[in-house]
Short mmCIF file of C-alpha atoms in Angstrom, two decimals:
data_model
loop_
_atom_site.label_atom_id
_atom_site.label_comp_id
_atom_site.label_asym_id
_atom_site.label_seq_id
_atom_site.Cartn_x
_atom_site.Cartn_y
_atom_site.Cartn_z
CA MET A 1 -0.32 -13.96 4.30
CA ASN A 2 -1.51 -10.62 2.96
CA SER A 3 -4.16 -10.84 0.25
CA PHE A 4 -1.92 -8.84 -2.07
CA ALA A 5 0.83 -11.45 -2.02
CA PHE A 6 -0.62 -13.46 -4.86
CA ILE A 7 -3.07 -12.33 -7.52
CA GLY A 8 -3.79 -15.08 -9.97
CA ALA A 9 -0.84 -17.04 -8.54
CA PHE A 10 1.45 -14.08 -9.28
CA ASN A 11 4.26 -13.61 -6.75
CA TRP A 12 4.36 -9.89 -5.97
CA TYR A 13 7.00 -10.40 -3.31
CA GLY A 14 9.43 -11.87 -5.83
CA LEU A 15 8.63 -9.15 -8.37
CA LEU A 16 9.29 -6.33 -5.92
CA ILE A 17 12.55 -7.87 -4.70
CA ALA A 18 13.70 -8.34 -8.31
CA SER A 19 12.62 -4.79 -9.19
CA GLY A 20 14.70 -3.41 -6.34
CA ILE A 21 17.74 -5.36 -7.55
CA ILE A 22 17.31 -4.17 -11.16
CA LEU A 23 16.86 -0.56 -10.02
CA GLY A 24 20.09 -0.75 -8.06
CA ILE A 25 22.03 -2.29 -10.96
CA VAL A 26 20.83 0.25 -13.53
CA GLY A 27 21.47 3.16 -11.19
CA ALA A 28 24.96 1.99 -10.30
CA TYR A 29 25.86 1.40 -13.96
CA THR A 30 24.68 4.89 -14.90
CA ALA A 31 26.38 6.70 -12.01
CA ALA A 32 29.72 4.85 -12.06
CA LYS A 33 31.18 6.97 -14.87
CA HIS A 34 30.82 10.11 -12.77
CA HIS A 35 33.52 8.70 -10.53
CA GLY A 36 35.73 7.52 -13.35
CA LEU A 37 34.59 3.88 -13.28
CA GLU A 38 33.77 2.00 -16.46
CA GLY A 39 30.24 0.59 -16.67
CA ASP A 40 31.62 -2.90 -17.24
CA VAL A 41 33.02 -2.80 -13.71
CA ILE A 42 29.46 -2.70 -12.38
CA VAL A 43 28.44 -5.69 -14.50
CA ASP A 44 31.42 -7.70 -13.22
CA MET A 45 30.65 -6.61 -9.67
CA ILE A 46 27.03 -7.79 -9.91
CA ILE A 47 28.09 -11.20 -11.23
CA ILE A 48 30.15 -11.72 -8.06
CA CYS A 49 28.23 -9.79 -5.41
CA LEU A 50 24.58 -10.59 -6.21
CA PRO A 51 24.74 -14.38 -5.72
CA LEU A 52 26.73 -13.91 -2.52
CA ALA A 53 24.21 -11.34 -1.27
CA ILE A 54 21.28 -13.75 -1.81
CA LEU A 55 23.23 -16.61 -0.22
CA GLY A 56 24.22 -14.40 2.71
CA ALA A 57 20.63 -13.28 3.24
CA ARG A 58 19.47 -16.89 3.36
CA ILE A 59 22.26 -18.12 5.64
CA TYR A 60 21.76 -15.22 8.07
CA HIS A 61 18.04 -15.96 8.41
CA VAL A 62 18.46 -19.72 8.80
CA VAL A 63 21.37 -19.52 11.24
CA PHE A 64 19.61 -17.15 13.62
CA ASP A 65 16.38 -19.10 13.27
CA VAL A 66 18.24 -22.26 14.31
CA ILE A 67 19.77 -20.38 17.25
CA ASP A 68 16.23 -19.41 18.21
CA GLY A 69 15.35 -23.13 18.51
CA ASN A 70 13.91 -24.01 15.09
CA SER A 71 15.22 -26.74 12.79
CA TRP A 72 15.94 -26.72 9.06
CA THR A 73 16.73 -29.40 6.51
CA PHE A 74 19.03 -28.72 3.56
CA ALA A 75 16.02 -29.05 1.22
CA GLU A 76 14.15 -26.38 3.20
CA PHE A 77 17.23 -24.17 3.10
CA CYS A 78 17.15 -24.44 -0.71
CA GLY A 79 13.45 -23.54 -0.77
CA PHE A 80 11.91 -27.01 -1.18
CA SER A 81 9.05 -28.34 0.91
CA GLY A 82 7.16 -31.58 0.31
CA GLY A 83 9.24 -32.22 -2.81
CA GLU A 84 8.17 -28.90 -4.41
CA PHE A 85 10.01 -25.62 -4.70
CA LYS A 86 8.19 -23.09 -2.52
CA GLY A 87 10.65 -20.24 -2.81
CA LEU A 88 13.17 -18.71 -0.43
CA ALA A 89 10.78 -17.56 2.27
CA GLY A 90 13.16 -15.99 4.75
CA LEU A 91 15.83 -13.59 3.50
CA ALA A 92 17.49 -11.26 5.99
CA ILE A 93 18.71 -7.94 4.62
CA TYR A 94 21.73 -7.75 6.90
CA GLY A 95 22.86 -11.15 5.67
CA GLY A 96 22.52 -9.80 2.13
CA LEU A 97 24.63 -6.75 3.00
CA ILE A 98 27.32 -8.90 4.58
CA GLY A 99 27.31 -11.15 1.50
CA ALA A 100 27.65 -8.09 -0.74
CA ILE A 101 30.62 -6.85 1.32
CA ILE A 102 32.32 -10.25 0.98
CA GLY A 103 31.65 -10.08 -2.76
CA ALA A 104 33.23 -6.61 -2.92
CA VAL A 105 36.34 -7.94 -1.15
CA ILE A 106 36.61 -10.80 -3.64
CA PHE A 107 36.07 -8.39 -6.54
CA HIS A 108 38.77 -6.12 -5.13
CA PHE A 109 41.35 -8.89 -5.37
CA CYS A 110 40.14 -9.96 -8.82
CA LYS A 111 40.18 -6.42 -10.21
CA ASN A 112 43.19 -5.17 -8.30
CA ARG A 113 45.75 -7.82 -9.21
CA LYS A 114 49.19 -6.70 -10.33
CA THR A 115 48.78 -8.21 -13.80
CA LEU A 116 46.33 -5.39 -14.63
CA PRO A 117 47.55 -1.89 -15.52
CA GLU A 118 47.10 0.49 -12.59
CA ASN A 119 44.38 2.55 -14.28
CA LYS A 120 42.30 -0.63 -14.70
CA ARG A 121 42.36 -1.56 -11.02
CA VAL A 122 39.42 -0.99 -8.69
CA SER A 123 39.61 -0.86 -4.90
CA PHE A 124 37.17 -2.26 -2.37
CA TRP A 125 36.17 1.24 -1.27
CA GLN A 126 35.37 2.39 -4.81
CA ILE A 127 33.09 -0.60 -5.30
CA ALA A 128 31.52 -0.19 -1.85
CA ASP A 129 30.71 3.49 -2.47
CA VAL A 130 28.81 2.99 -5.69
CA GLY A 131 27.37 -0.38 -4.68
CA PHE A 132 25.87 0.65 -1.35
CA THR A 133 24.51 3.93 -2.68
CA PHE A 134 22.30 1.96 -5.03
CA ILE A 135 21.66 -0.91 -2.65
CA MET A 136 19.82 1.74 -0.67
CA ALA A 137 17.78 2.55 -3.79
CA GLY A 138 16.90 -1.11 -4.25
CA GLN A 139 15.83 -1.40 -0.61
CA ILE A 140 13.22 1.32 -1.08
CA VAL A 141 11.33 -0.85 -3.57
CA ALA A 142 12.17 -4.25 -2.10
CA ARG A 143 10.71 -3.35 1.30
CA TRP A 144 7.26 -3.21 -0.30
CA GLY A 145 7.64 -6.94 -0.78
CA ASN A 146 7.01 -7.23 2.97
CA PHE A 147 3.62 -5.63 2.40
CA ALA A 148 2.86 -8.23 -0.26
CA ASN A 149 3.86 -10.98 2.16
CA GLY A 150 1.98 -9.49 5.11
CA GLU A 151 5.10 -9.30 7.29
CA ALA A 152 7.39 -6.84 9.09
CA PHE A 153 4.84 -5.23 11.39
CA GLY A 154 4.74 -3.80 14.90
CA GLU A 155 2.25 -3.30 17.70
CA VAL A 156 -1.52 -2.99 17.31
CA VAL A 157 -2.67 0.48 16.17
CA THR A 158 -5.60 1.57 18.36
CA ASN A 159 -5.99 5.14 17.08
CA PRO A 160 -8.47 5.12 14.13
CA ALA A 161 -6.67 8.15 12.63
CA PHE A 162 -3.68 5.92 11.85
CA GLN A 163 -5.61 2.85 10.71
CA TRP A 164 -4.98 3.17 7.00
CA SER A 165 -2.59 1.65 4.52
CA PRO A 166 0.34 1.92 4.06
CA LEU A 167 0.89 3.64 7.41
CA SER A 168 -0.65 0.57 9.03
CA MET A 169 -1.52 -2.89 7.76
CA LYS A 170 -4.21 -5.43 8.61
CA VAL A 171 -2.92 -8.66 10.07
CA ASP A 172 -5.44 -11.27 11.24
CA GLY A 173 -8.14 -8.60 11.37
CA GLU A 174 -6.07 -6.13 13.40
CA TRP A 175 -4.40 -2.93 12.31
CA ARG A 176 -0.67 -3.02 13.03
CA THR A 177 2.23 -0.61 12.51
CA SER A 178 3.78 -1.00 9.06
CA ILE A 179 7.44 -1.39 10.00
CA TRP A 180 8.39 -2.03 6.37
CA PHE A 181 6.84 1.30 5.32
CA TYR A 182 8.81 3.27 7.88
CA GLU A 183 12.03 1.66 6.69
CA SER A 184 11.16 2.25 3.04
CA MET A 185 10.63 5.97 3.73
CA TRP A 186 13.82 6.12 5.82
CA ASN A 187 15.72 4.57 2.92
CA PHE A 188 14.07 6.97 0.46
CA VAL A 189 15.53 9.97 2.29
CA GLY A 190 18.84 8.19 2.82
CA PHE A 191 19.23 7.35 -0.85
CA PHE A 192 19.16 10.99 -1.90
CA ILE A 193 21.64 11.87 0.81
CA LEU A 194 24.03 9.15 -0.40
CA LEU A 195 23.40 10.09 -4.04
CA TYR A 196 24.46 13.65 -3.30
CA LEU A 197 27.54 12.46 -1.43
CA TYR A 198 28.48 10.31 -4.43
CA LEU A 199 27.51 12.52 -7.36
CA GLY A 200 27.29 15.99 -5.83
CA ARG A 201 29.71 18.86 -6.22
CA HIS A 202 31.39 18.13 -2.89
CA LYS A 203 33.60 15.03 -2.91
CA SER A 204 35.15 12.84 -0.23
CA PHE A 205 37.70 10.05 0.10
CA ASP A 206 36.96 6.56 -1.24
CA GLY A 207 34.90 4.77 1.40
CA PHE A 208 33.16 7.85 2.79
CA VAL A 209 29.84 7.10 1.08
CA PHE A 210 29.99 3.51 2.32
CA ALA A 211 30.66 4.80 5.84
CA GLY A 212 27.68 7.13 5.48
CA TYR A 213 25.50 4.18 4.48
CA CYS A 214 26.62 2.17 7.53
CA ILE A 215 25.85 5.03 9.93
CA TYR A 216 22.57 6.15 8.38
CA TYR A 217 21.09 2.73 7.71
CA GLY A 218 22.34 1.40 11.04
CA ILE A 219 20.57 4.17 12.96
CA GLY A 220 17.31 3.69 11.06
CA ARG A 221 17.31 -0.07 11.24
CA ALA A 222 18.12 -0.08 14.97
CA TRP A 223 15.01 1.86 16.02
CA ILE A 224 12.79 0.20 13.42
CA GLU A 225 13.77 -3.29 14.53
CA ALA A 226 13.27 -2.29 18.16
CA ILE A 227 9.51 -1.89 17.55
CA ARG A 228 9.05 -4.94 15.34
CA VAL A 229 7.05 -7.84 16.80
CA ASN A 230 7.10 -10.59 14.13
CA ASP A 231 9.98 -12.68 12.75
CA VAL A 232 12.40 -11.26 15.29
CA LEU A 233 15.77 -13.03 15.21
CA LYS A 234 17.64 -13.00 18.52
CA ILE A 235 21.09 -13.81 19.79
CA GLY A 236 21.76 -14.06 23.51
CA GLY A 237 18.40 -12.48 24.26
CA MET A 238 19.19 -9.41 22.11
CA ARG A 239 17.60 -8.69 18.76
CA ALA A 240 20.15 -9.72 16.15
CA SER A 241 19.34 -6.88 13.74
CA VAL A 242 19.72 -4.28 16.49
CA LEU A 243 23.11 -5.72 17.41
CA VAL A 244 24.29 -5.76 13.79
CA SER A 245 22.96 -2.20 13.34
CA VAL A 246 25.15 -1.02 16.21
CA LEU A 247 28.16 -2.77 14.64
CA PHE A 248 27.44 -1.06 11.31
CA ILE A 249 27.28 2.34 13.01
CA ILE A 250 30.58 1.72 14.80
CA ALA A 251 32.21 0.59 11.53
CA GLY A 252 31.03 3.72 9.69
CA VAL A 253 32.30 6.05 12.41
CA ALA A 254 35.61 4.16 12.56
CA ILE A 255 36.18 4.54 8.80
CA ILE A 256 35.72 8.33 8.94
CA ALA A 257 37.69 8.74 12.19
CA THR A 258 40.59 6.72 10.76
CA HIS A 259 40.80 8.99 7.71
CA ILE A 260 40.82 12.13 9.86
CA ILE A 261 43.56 10.74 12.12
CA ARG A 262 45.67 9.67 9.13
CA ALA A 263 45.30 13.11 7.55
CA LYS A 264 46.44 14.87 10.73
CA ARG A 265 49.45 12.60 11.08
CA SER A 266 50.51 12.95 7.45
CA GLY A 267 50.16 16.73 7.42
CA LYS A 268 47.62 16.64 4.60
CA LYS A 269 44.14 18.07 4.44
CA VAL A 270 41.10 16.01 5.42
CA PHE A 271 39.42 14.85 2.22
CA ILE A 272 35.78 15.13 3.29
CA PHE A 273 33.13 17.22 1.56
CA VAL A 274 35.57 19.20 -0.61
CA ASP A 275 34.36 21.30 -3.52
CA LYS A 276 35.51 19.49 -6.67
CA SER A 277 36.98 22.72 -8.07
CA LYS A 278 39.49 22.70 -5.20
CA LEU A 279 40.54 19.05 -5.41
CA CYS A 280 44.27 18.40 -5.54
CA ASP A 281 46.93 16.14 -4.06
CA ASP A 282 46.98 18.24 -0.88
CA TYR A 283 43.98 16.20 0.27
CA LEU A 284 44.76 12.79 1.76
CA ASP A 285 44.17 9.89 -0.68
CA TYR A 286 42.81 12.08 -3.46
CA GLU A 287 45.50 10.72 -5.78
CA LYS A 288 44.13 7.21 -5.22
CA THR A 289 40.62 8.04 -6.40
CA LYS A 290 39.20 7.54 -9.87
CA LEU A 291 38.35 11.24 -9.83
CA ALA A 292 42.08 11.89 -10.13
CA HIS A 293 42.81 8.93 -12.40
CA PRO A 294 39.68 7.79 -14.26
CA MET A 295 39.71 4.45 -16.04
CA PRO A 296 41.01 4.71 -19.64
CA ASP A 297 37.69 4.25 -21.42
CA ILE A 298 35.94 7.01 -19.47
CA THR A 299 34.94 10.28 -21.11
CA PHE A 300 33.34 12.67 -18.66
CA PHE A 301 30.19 14.49 -19.71
CA LYS A 302 31.90 17.88 -19.85
CA ASP A 303 34.49 16.43 -22.24
CA ARG A 304 31.88 14.89 -24.52
CA LYS A 305 30.42 18.36 -25.07
CA LYS A 306 33.71 19.93 -26.19
CA PRO A 307 33.75 21.11 -29.82
CA LYS A 308 35.71 18.86 -32.12
CA PRO A 309 38.51 20.25 -34.30
CA THR A 310 37.39 20.93 -37.85
CA GLU A 311 39.27 21.52 -41.06
CA GLU A 312 38.49 22.66 -44.55
CA VAL A 313 40.35 23.26 -47.81
CA VAL A 314 40.25 26.69 -49.44
CA ILE A 315 41.99 28.21 -52.46
CA ASP A 316 43.95 31.37 -51.80
CA GLU A 317 44.34 34.29 -54.23
CA SER A 318 47.34 32.69 -55.95
CA GLY A 319 45.44 29.45 -56.60
CA VAL A 320 47.25 27.43 -53.90
CA ALA A 321 45.18 24.95 -51.93
CA ILE A 322 45.35 25.76 -48.25
CA LYS A 323 44.10 23.46 -45.49
CA VAL A 324 42.66 25.58 -42.71
CA LYS A 325 42.48 23.84 -39.33
CA THR A 326 40.36 24.97 -36.43
CA GLU A 327 42.34 24.00 -33.36
CA VAL A 328 40.64 23.43 -30.00
CA PRO A 329 42.95 23.38 -26.98
CA THR A 330 42.89 20.06 -25.15
CA GLU A 331 41.71 19.89 -21.57
CA SER A 332 42.67 17.29 -19.02
CA ASN A 333 39.99 15.15 -17.39
CA ASN A 334 41.53 16.16 -14.10
CA ASP A 335 41.34 19.92 -14.67
CA PRO A 336 38.93 21.13 -11.97
CA LYS A 337 38.35 24.45 -13.70
CA PRO A 338 37.24 24.07 -17.30
CA THR A 339 38.53 26.95 -19.40
CA LYS A 340 36.64 28.69 -22.13
CA VAL A 341 37.23 27.04 -25.46
CA LYS A 342 39.00 29.30 -27.95
CA ARG A 343 39.36 28.32 -31.56
CA GLU A 344 42.61 29.12 -33.29
CA LYS A 345 42.98 28.81 -37.03
CA THR A 346 46.23 27.64 -38.57
CA LYS A 347 47.12 27.35 -42.20
CA GLU A 348 49.02 24.54 -43.85
CA VAL A 349 49.95 24.45 -47.54
CA ILE A 350 48.98 21.08 -48.96
CA GLN A 351 51.59 19.40 -51.11
CA ASP A 352 50.44 18.02 -54.45
CA ALA A 353 47.30 20.11 -54.07
CA GLU A 354 46.43 19.83 -57.78
CA GLU A 355 46.32 16.05 -57.56
CA ALA A 356 44.46 15.93 -54.24
CA TYR A 357 41.94 18.64 -54.97
CA GLU A 358 41.46 18.72 -58.75
CA ASP A 359 37.94 19.98 -58.41
CA LYS A 360 39.26 23.07 -56.65
CA TRP A 361 41.44 24.18 -59.57
CA ASP A 362 40.39 26.47 -62.35
CA ASP A 363 42.17 25.34 -65.52
#
């Protein structure tokens, strides 16, 4: 156990894991509106996906540990040892990701049922895109929990030039490669790539960001796990995390390839990395996105800045009260090219003006 794990009986590992989760939730809630999703969708998603992610992470670790020849009791699975709760020591990130995917599937059926109006429905891919973008953000912070626990390390570092933290970490008096640090930095770069894919000017079909996560994270995790020496879970002699990484990469490539093939067959354009000013129904599946049909309670930022119509009452030369309106042309949320706002004034004679605006009259 690393000396930083507990300071005054404070659990830094738990704090960092929780901080990563909170960061992901706040980020997802904030960014969802940019894709036409209501913030409440993220709250509902967390209620379903987070418990399943934690459960999945625990089950994954225990199952592969049992396959490796170790034994577990149900009490130990729940974090109890010697009649006391010791915490869930042993959570595998891939199990958490699988649990989150299952949660997204369940949420899809809950939020996509026919009893809801169409503009209130949310697909699996829409949830996966925003969810996994910010899961990556949470992983950046959560990986530092491995440092607090003194785990996730590689071979002994013999070169004194690399014997410093966090590049390396001391374990039983020896400097070892900080696997967790490499993954945290890999995730740091990956998060900004996914963030751009999700919020940037160039848009893609629902599920593209999720596919990007699978490919990017799968590649990084595969080589990182290949040099890890502690807590290695295996299946059939192969490192379990490397095997799952390969499956994630294949899944990501398959999602993108399927879209391209479908677009070619349907005669539509491939909806990948398209400038948002050019978006239209010519691109395959664009009409299914929340960019085309945002949820009813969404007001995009550009629309919140539009000037509001104003009106005032004036008295003309003949003493008639005139209501002067300043009209602002409406603009659709789906208009890719915002037009310059032009104010047009219209006049309307107010009936019973003397009664309505007595203070305006000169008797």
